[in-house]
Short mmCIF file of C-alpha atoms and ligand atoms in Angstrom, two decimals:
data_model
loop_
_atom_site.label_atom_id
_atom_site.label_comp_id
_atom_site.label_asym_id
_atom_site.label_seq_id
_atom_site.Cartn_x
_atom_site.Cartn_y
_atom_site.Cartn_z
CA MET A 1 10.54 148.39 208.37
CA THR A 2 13.34 147.61 210.78
CA LEU A 3 16.98 148.42 210.12
CA GLY A 4 19.70 147.05 212.36
CA ILE A 5 23.02 148.87 212.63
CA LEU A 6 26.14 147.22 214.03
CA GLY A 7 27.78 150.07 215.91
CA GLY A 8 27.04 152.71 218.51
CA GLY A 9 29.11 155.73 217.48
CA GLN A 10 28.22 159.00 215.77
CA LEU A 11 27.76 157.43 212.33
CA GLY A 12 25.22 154.98 213.69
CA ARG A 13 23.56 157.80 215.60
CA MET A 14 23.16 160.07 212.57
CA SER A 15 22.00 157.15 210.39
CA ALA A 16 19.46 156.23 213.06
CA MET A 17 18.16 159.81 213.17
CA ALA A 18 17.67 159.78 209.39
CA GLY A 19 15.82 156.46 209.55
CA LEU A 20 13.62 157.48 212.46
CA ARG A 21 12.46 160.56 210.56
CA MET A 22 11.02 158.28 207.88
CA GLY A 23 9.32 156.09 210.44
CA VAL A 24 11.85 153.29 210.11
CA ARG A 25 12.52 151.37 213.29
CA VAL A 26 16.27 151.44 213.92
CA LYS A 27 18.05 149.04 216.29
CA LEU A 28 21.68 149.38 217.29
CA LEU A 29 24.00 146.65 218.54
CA ALA A 30 27.21 147.84 220.17
CA PRO A 31 29.94 146.08 222.15
CA SER A 32 30.01 148.69 224.91
CA VAL A 33 27.95 151.59 226.24
CA SER A 34 28.57 154.70 224.16
CA GLY A 35 27.42 158.30 224.50
CA PRO A 36 26.16 158.63 220.90
CA SER A 37 23.80 155.62 221.21
CA LEU A 38 22.43 156.43 224.69
CA PRO A 39 19.36 158.36 223.47
CA PHE A 40 18.15 155.34 221.47
CA ALA A 41 15.93 153.01 223.45
CA ASP A 42 16.47 150.29 220.85
CA THR A 43 20.15 149.81 221.67
CA THR A 44 21.56 146.46 222.73
CA VAL A 45 24.93 146.40 224.47
CA ALA A 46 26.38 142.90 224.34
CA ASP A 47 29.22 140.79 222.97
CA TRP A 48 28.52 141.44 219.29
CA THR A 49 30.71 138.57 218.15
CA ASP A 50 28.53 136.06 220.00
CA ALA A 51 26.40 133.94 217.64
CA ASP A 52 23.38 133.83 219.96
CA VAL A 53 23.47 137.58 220.55
CA LEU A 54 23.66 138.26 216.81
CA ARG A 55 20.93 135.77 215.88
CA GLN A 56 18.48 137.11 218.43
CA TRP A 57 19.22 140.74 217.73
CA ALA A 58 18.90 140.42 213.93
CA ALA A 59 15.82 138.16 213.99
CA ASP A 60 13.32 140.99 213.40
CA CYS A 61 15.50 143.15 211.13
CA ASP A 62 14.62 143.62 207.45
CA ALA A 63 18.26 144.50 206.77
CA VAL A 64 21.43 145.17 208.75
CA SER A 65 24.12 147.73 208.06
CA VAL A 66 27.43 148.45 209.70
CA GLU A 67 28.95 151.57 211.14
CA SER A 68 32.50 150.54 210.31
CA GLU A 69 34.46 148.04 208.26
CA TRP A 70 35.43 146.37 211.56
CA ALA A 71 31.90 145.46 212.63
CA PRO A 72 31.36 141.67 212.87
CA ALA A 73 29.43 141.28 209.61
CA ASP A 74 31.04 137.86 208.97
CA ALA A 75 29.86 136.54 212.31
CA LEU A 76 26.35 137.83 211.59
CA ALA A 77 26.32 136.29 208.10
CA ALA A 78 27.16 132.91 209.65
CA VAL A 79 23.97 132.90 211.74
CA TRP A 80 21.50 135.11 209.83
CA ASP A 81 20.56 134.97 206.16
CA GLY A 82 18.94 138.39 205.80
CA PRO A 83 20.59 141.16 203.77
CA ILE A 84 23.72 142.77 205.22
CA ARG A 85 24.49 145.97 203.32
CA PRO A 86 27.28 146.53 202.55
CA GLY A 87 27.96 142.80 202.50
CA PRO A 88 30.75 140.88 204.20
CA GLN A 89 32.66 140.41 200.90
CA THR A 90 32.78 144.16 200.32
CA LEU A 91 33.93 144.76 203.89
CA HIS A 92 36.56 142.03 203.57
CA LEU A 93 37.94 143.70 200.42
CA ILE A 94 37.97 147.19 201.85
CA ARG A 95 39.38 146.30 205.26
CA HIS A 96 42.75 145.40 203.78
CA LYS A 97 44.40 148.23 201.86
CA GLY A 98 46.32 145.77 199.68
CA ARG A 99 43.22 143.86 198.61
CA GLN A 100 41.35 147.15 198.16
CA ASN A 101 44.01 148.67 195.89
CA GLN A 102 44.37 145.47 193.87
CA THR A 103 40.63 145.24 193.28
CA LEU A 104 40.43 148.86 192.16
CA ALA A 105 43.48 148.54 189.90
CA GLU A 106 42.06 145.39 188.29
CA ALA A 107 38.89 147.37 187.53
CA GLY A 108 41.04 149.90 185.66
CA LEU A 109 40.64 152.72 188.18
CA PRO A 110 43.41 155.30 188.63
CA LEU A 111 45.50 154.92 191.82
CA PRO A 112 48.90 156.11 193.01
CA ARG A 113 51.60 153.58 191.98
CA PHE A 114 51.65 150.91 194.67
CA ALA A 115 53.16 147.54 195.51
CA LEU A 116 52.20 144.84 198.00
CA CYS A 117 55.51 144.11 199.67
CA ALA A 118 56.00 140.88 201.61
CA THR A 119 59.57 141.64 202.72
CA LEU A 120 61.71 144.68 203.45
CA ASP A 121 63.73 143.83 200.33
CA ASP A 122 60.59 144.03 198.19
CA ALA A 123 59.75 147.34 199.82
CA ARG A 124 63.24 148.71 199.08
CA GLN A 125 62.98 147.68 195.45
CA SER A 126 59.55 149.25 195.05
CA ALA A 127 60.70 152.46 196.72
CA GLU A 128 63.69 152.62 194.34
CA ALA A 129 61.38 152.07 191.39
CA PHE A 130 58.88 154.75 192.50
CA GLY A 131 61.58 157.13 193.79
CA TYR A 132 61.61 158.55 197.33
CA PRO A 133 59.59 159.75 199.18
CA VAL A 134 57.13 156.87 199.43
CA LEU A 135 54.27 156.14 201.79
CA ALA A 136 54.45 152.94 203.84
CA LYS A 137 50.96 151.90 204.91
CA ARG A 138 49.82 149.21 207.25
CA TYR A 139 47.28 147.00 205.47
CA GLU A 140 44.76 146.95 208.29
CA GLY A 141 43.60 149.07 211.17
CA SER A 142 45.07 152.45 210.25
CA TYR A 143 43.09 155.67 210.64
CA ASP A 144 43.71 159.41 210.99
CA GLY A 145 47.32 158.91 209.89
CA TYR A 146 48.11 156.23 212.48
CA GLY A 147 49.61 153.30 210.60
CA ASN A 148 51.16 155.35 207.79
CA ALA A 149 54.71 156.64 207.45
CA THR A 150 56.29 158.92 204.86
CA CYS A 151 59.72 157.51 204.03
CA ARG A 152 62.36 159.74 202.51
CA SER A 153 65.24 157.24 202.55
CA PRO A 154 66.01 153.51 202.83
CA GLU A 155 66.68 154.11 206.55
CA ASP A 156 63.19 155.61 207.04
CA LEU A 157 61.76 152.64 205.19
CA ALA A 158 63.56 150.12 207.43
CA ARG A 159 62.24 151.95 210.49
CA ALA A 160 58.68 152.00 209.10
CA TRP A 161 58.96 148.30 208.34
CA ASP A 162 59.88 147.53 211.96
CA ASP A 163 57.05 149.72 213.26
CA LEU A 164 54.24 148.81 210.87
CA ALA A 165 54.75 145.57 208.92
CA ALA A 166 52.34 142.71 209.57
CA ASP A 167 52.82 139.03 208.67
CA ASP A 168 51.86 139.82 205.07
CA GLY A 169 54.12 142.87 204.94
CA LEU A 170 53.24 146.45 203.99
CA LEU A 171 51.73 148.50 201.20
CA ILE A 172 54.25 150.83 199.55
CA GLU A 173 52.81 153.76 197.60
CA ALA A 174 54.41 156.46 195.48
CA PHE A 175 54.09 159.88 197.13
CA VAL A 176 51.52 162.00 195.29
CA ASP A 177 52.34 165.70 195.09
CA PHE A 178 48.63 166.49 194.97
CA GLU A 179 46.89 169.76 194.22
CA GLY A 180 44.14 168.91 196.68
CA GLU A 181 42.18 166.17 198.40
CA VAL A 182 38.53 165.50 197.66
CA SER A 183 35.87 163.01 198.59
CA ALA A 184 32.82 161.61 196.85
CA LEU A 185 29.91 159.99 198.64
CA VAL A 186 28.13 157.34 196.63
CA ALA A 187 24.89 155.59 197.50
CA ARG A 188 24.30 152.32 195.68
CA ARG A 189 21.43 149.89 195.71
CA GLU A 190 21.20 146.20 194.94
CA GLY A 191 20.84 146.05 191.18
CA GLY A 192 23.20 148.98 190.61
CA GLU A 193 21.05 152.13 190.94
CA ARG A 194 23.37 154.78 192.34
CA ALA A 195 23.46 158.37 193.50
CA VAL A 196 26.80 160.21 193.37
CA TYR A 197 27.06 163.36 195.50
CA PRO A 198 28.74 166.59 194.41
CA ILE A 199 32.47 166.42 195.07
CA VAL A 200 33.55 167.71 198.48
CA ALA A 201 36.96 169.33 198.98
CA THR A 202 38.75 168.42 202.20
CA GLU A 203 41.46 169.81 204.41
CA HIS A 204 43.31 167.62 206.89
CA ARG A 205 45.28 168.76 209.92
CA GLN A 206 47.74 166.33 211.44
CA HIS A 207 46.24 163.61 209.22
CA GLN A 208 42.76 164.18 210.61
CA LEU A 209 39.88 165.76 208.69
CA HIS A 210 39.46 169.38 209.73
CA ALA A 211 37.06 170.86 207.18
CA ALA A 212 35.06 169.77 204.13
CA TRP A 213 33.22 172.04 201.70
CA LEU A 214 31.39 172.28 198.45
CA PRO A 215 31.55 173.33 195.73
CA ALA A 216 35.03 171.85 195.61
CA GLY A 217 36.21 174.53 193.16
CA LEU A 218 37.60 171.99 190.69
CA ALA A 219 38.46 172.87 187.10
CA ASP A 220 35.95 171.98 184.39
CA GLY A 221 35.86 168.27 183.76
CA VAL A 222 37.69 167.30 186.98
CA GLU A 223 34.49 167.23 189.06
CA GLU A 224 32.87 164.98 186.43
CA GLU A 225 35.91 162.72 186.31
CA ALA A 226 36.04 162.44 190.11
CA ARG A 227 32.35 161.51 190.22
CA ARG A 228 32.81 158.94 187.47
CA VAL A 229 35.82 157.34 189.20
CA ALA A 230 34.01 157.25 192.55
CA GLY A 231 30.91 155.63 191.09
CA GLU A 232 32.99 152.97 189.35
CA ALA A 233 35.12 152.35 192.44
CA ILE A 234 32.03 151.58 194.50
CA ALA A 235 30.71 149.26 191.80
CA ALA A 236 34.12 147.53 191.64
CA VAL A 237 33.94 146.56 195.33
CA GLY A 238 30.26 145.62 195.05
CA GLY A 239 29.33 148.29 197.59
CA ILE A 240 25.69 148.54 198.69
CA GLY A 241 24.67 151.35 201.03
CA LEU A 242 26.51 154.64 201.32
CA LEU A 243 30.24 154.54 200.73
CA ALA A 244 32.89 157.25 200.51
CA VAL A 245 35.79 157.50 198.09
CA GLU A 246 38.71 159.72 199.09
CA MET A 247 40.77 160.92 196.15
CA PHE A 248 43.76 163.07 195.25
CA VAL A 249 43.48 165.67 192.52
CA THR A 250 46.85 165.85 190.77
CA ARG A 251 48.46 168.99 189.40
CA ASP A 252 47.66 167.95 185.83
CA GLY A 253 43.95 167.64 186.64
CA GLY A 254 43.91 163.86 187.11
CA VAL A 255 42.17 161.98 189.88
CA LEU A 256 43.69 159.12 191.92
CA VAL A 257 41.77 157.01 194.43
CA ASN A 258 43.32 157.07 197.90
CA GLU A 259 40.87 154.92 199.81
CA ILE A 260 37.29 153.76 200.21
CA ALA A 261 35.25 153.74 203.41
CA PRO A 262 32.23 151.39 203.37
CA ARG A 263 29.93 153.68 205.39
CA PRO A 264 28.76 157.24 205.81
CA HIS A 265 31.82 159.41 206.17
CA ASN A 266 32.99 162.50 208.01
CA THR A 267 33.48 164.24 204.65
CA GLY A 268 29.75 163.79 203.98
CA HIS A 269 28.30 165.28 207.15
CA LEU A 270 27.61 168.55 205.34
CA THR A 271 25.10 166.74 203.10
CA ILE A 272 22.59 166.94 205.99
CA GLU A 273 22.14 170.67 205.37
CA ALA A 274 23.61 171.06 201.88
CA CYS A 275 21.93 168.35 199.80
CA HIS A 276 18.36 167.32 199.03
CA THR A 277 19.00 163.91 200.61
CA SER A 278 21.70 163.46 203.24
CA GLN A 279 24.31 160.71 203.09
CA PHE A 280 22.66 159.17 206.17
CA GLU A 281 19.21 159.06 204.63
CA ASN A 282 20.53 157.54 201.42
CA HIS A 283 22.47 155.04 203.51
CA VAL A 284 19.25 153.96 205.20
CA ARG A 285 17.38 153.91 201.89
CA ALA A 286 20.03 151.79 200.15
CA ALA A 287 20.36 149.45 203.13
CA LEU A 288 16.59 148.81 203.03
CA ASP A 289 16.58 148.67 199.21
CA LEU A 290 14.33 151.73 198.92
CA PRO A 291 14.50 154.28 196.07
CA LEU A 292 17.47 156.63 196.50
CA GLY A 293 16.99 160.35 197.07
CA ASP A 294 18.45 163.24 195.09
CA PRO A 295 22.09 163.85 196.12
CA ALA A 296 22.32 167.28 194.44
CA ALA A 297 23.22 170.38 196.44
CA GLN A 298 20.27 172.56 197.43
CA VAL A 299 22.41 175.54 198.44
CA PRO A 300 25.16 177.45 196.59
CA ALA A 301 27.85 176.45 199.10
CA ALA A 302 28.42 174.78 202.47
CA CYS A 303 31.28 174.04 204.80
CA MET A 304 31.64 171.61 207.67
CA VAL A 305 34.24 172.09 210.38
CA ASN A 306 35.00 169.29 212.84
CA VAL A 307 34.71 169.77 216.59
CA VAL A 308 37.69 167.95 218.06
CA GLY A 309 38.73 167.66 221.70
CA SER A 310 41.72 169.67 222.82
CA ARG A 311 42.05 168.41 226.41
CA GLU A 312 41.07 165.61 228.78
CA GLY A 313 37.88 166.01 230.75
CA ALA A 314 34.11 166.30 230.64
CA VAL A 315 32.56 167.73 227.46
CA ALA A 316 31.06 171.11 228.38
CA PRO A 317 30.27 173.02 225.19
CA ASP A 318 29.31 176.70 225.17
CA LEU A 319 26.28 175.96 223.00
CA ALA A 320 24.81 179.45 223.40
CA ALA A 321 27.95 181.07 222.03
CA ALA A 322 28.11 178.71 219.03
CA LEU A 323 24.43 179.10 218.19
CA ALA A 324 24.83 182.88 218.18
CA VAL A 325 26.85 182.49 214.96
CA PRO A 326 24.35 183.07 212.13
CA GLY A 327 23.49 179.95 210.19
CA ALA A 328 25.55 177.55 212.30
CA ALA A 329 24.07 174.05 212.46
CA VAL A 330 25.70 172.50 215.53
CA HIS A 331 25.96 168.72 215.81
CA LEU A 332 27.31 167.25 219.03
CA TYR A 333 27.54 163.49 219.34
CA GLY A 334 26.74 163.04 223.03
CA LYS A 335 30.19 161.84 224.04
CA PRO A 336 30.54 162.56 227.75
CA ASP A 337 34.35 162.72 227.83
CA SER A 338 36.84 164.60 225.75
CA ARG A 339 40.44 163.91 224.94
CA PRO A 340 42.85 165.49 222.46
CA ARG A 341 41.90 164.70 218.81
CA ARG A 342 38.65 162.96 219.76
CA LYS A 343 35.82 163.81 217.36
CA LEU A 344 33.06 165.32 219.50
CA GLY A 345 30.86 166.90 216.84
CA HIS A 346 30.85 169.17 213.82
CA VAL A 347 29.35 172.43 212.62
CA THR A 348 27.95 173.01 209.15
CA VAL A 349 27.16 176.41 207.66
CA THR A 350 25.49 176.98 204.31
CA ALA A 351 26.17 180.26 202.49
CA ASP A 352 26.66 181.89 199.10
CA SER A 353 30.32 180.91 199.00
CA ALA A 354 32.43 178.17 200.57
CA GLU A 355 34.73 180.86 202.04
CA ALA A 356 31.88 182.59 203.88
CA ALA A 357 30.60 179.24 205.15
CA ARG A 358 34.09 178.26 206.30
CA GLN A 359 34.57 181.50 208.21
CA ARG A 360 31.35 181.11 210.17
CA GLY A 361 31.93 177.40 210.70
CA GLU A 362 35.34 178.09 212.25
CA ALA A 363 33.84 180.85 214.42
CA ALA A 364 31.12 178.54 215.76
CA VAL A 365 33.60 175.74 216.49
CA SER A 366 35.84 178.18 218.40
CA ALA A 367 32.82 179.47 220.30
CA LEU A 368 32.02 175.97 221.56
CA ALA A 369 35.34 176.20 223.41
CA LEU A 370 35.97 172.46 223.53
P1 AMP B 1 45.21 157.44 204.45
O1 AMP B 1 45.24 156.98 205.88
O2 AMP B 1 45.76 156.46 203.48
O3 AMP B 1 43.88 158.00 204.05
O4 AMP B 1 46.17 158.71 204.40
C1 AMP B 1 45.99 159.83 205.24
C2 AMP B 1 46.52 161.07 204.56
O5 AMP B 1 47.89 160.89 204.21
C3 AMP B 1 45.82 161.40 203.25
O6 AMP B 1 44.63 162.10 203.46
C4 AMP B 1 46.90 162.22 202.56
O7 AMP B 1 46.91 163.53 203.07
C5 AMP B 1 48.17 161.53 202.96
N1 AMP B 1 48.54 160.49 201.96
C6 AMP B 1 48.11 159.20 201.92
N2 AMP B 1 48.62 158.55 200.85
C7 AMP B 1 49.39 159.44 200.20
C8 AMP B 1 50.19 159.38 199.00
N3 AMP B 1 50.32 158.25 198.28
N4 AMP B 1 50.84 160.52 198.62
C9 AMP B 1 50.73 161.66 199.35
N5 AMP B 1 50.01 161.78 200.48
C10 AMP B 1 49.34 160.70 200.91
#
């Protein structure tokens, strides 16, 4: 079987590694040369919006998946009639936070209060109705906190509007005073078979994921509710493949969906060591319409800590020092150059408790000295 992946970053790389292990041929198509895709002979670097490039590249694929919601799935669908998983309609829905929230709300899923605001006046009215602070979110193209603003006053809101609003305005969301943030990975096949992973707790630093661990330590019933909401959210957007649902856990034990990512996710990297079937393997399985693997944890606890650049320059990890930390599984993505906040890799540690795993994960990341 041949799986094509549109993308050449670390998510494509780790998906490719999972597919290769099962003897699947994996081809990548990327718009520019990238460190993570360099080890794969079957990588094409070309204008991936070009119809001829796409047609030729996909011709011998059994299915194609994407590494991000921004990959040119629409352009591929116009020239190739094989299965694209997740499909262009799902990507179209998820790409725009307004459309995404509306779809989830119409399916009856719990979300923070939100309004799609076409003008600054609309935004002011919604903010008054929700009460300050509110979050102003760009509909498209935001990540790691870029594109969001917390507004504590009408003046903040006017400033955010000038900075962020697009032609169709901005999403305004009530601020959630959450107890914690969690994520659920969900694999889903054509026909609806799905595998929902154990809930992962997450910690962000400066709006970027820093660590993710399981068990999430949620009160009885909350884990079940989060898994139920995540599974239904993925069904509501018609997601096929592996998708992630980021959620807030509220102080009264409720769950609110923050956002969906239509691809393997940084919060799921620990599934490689912690679960019977990793998010990447289930992504490949679902994309090729193969039976899904068991998502359950196979260890008592695990923690992943991100390896993020702290300076400009060549990536020169102290691998020996990191590997001296007992149990540290070091993943580096092959990016040749570092810069502040750039994701260069991650470390996962499995242990008897999430705290013990976290401690060793942090130690190994520090030892890499990136
Ligand atoms: P996002 O880019 O929408 O995933 O938001 C990035 C981070 O901002 C989230 O992980 C939260 O920590 C925070 N955030 C987003 N939306 C809200 C909200 N409605 N209330 C409180 N914090 C939020």
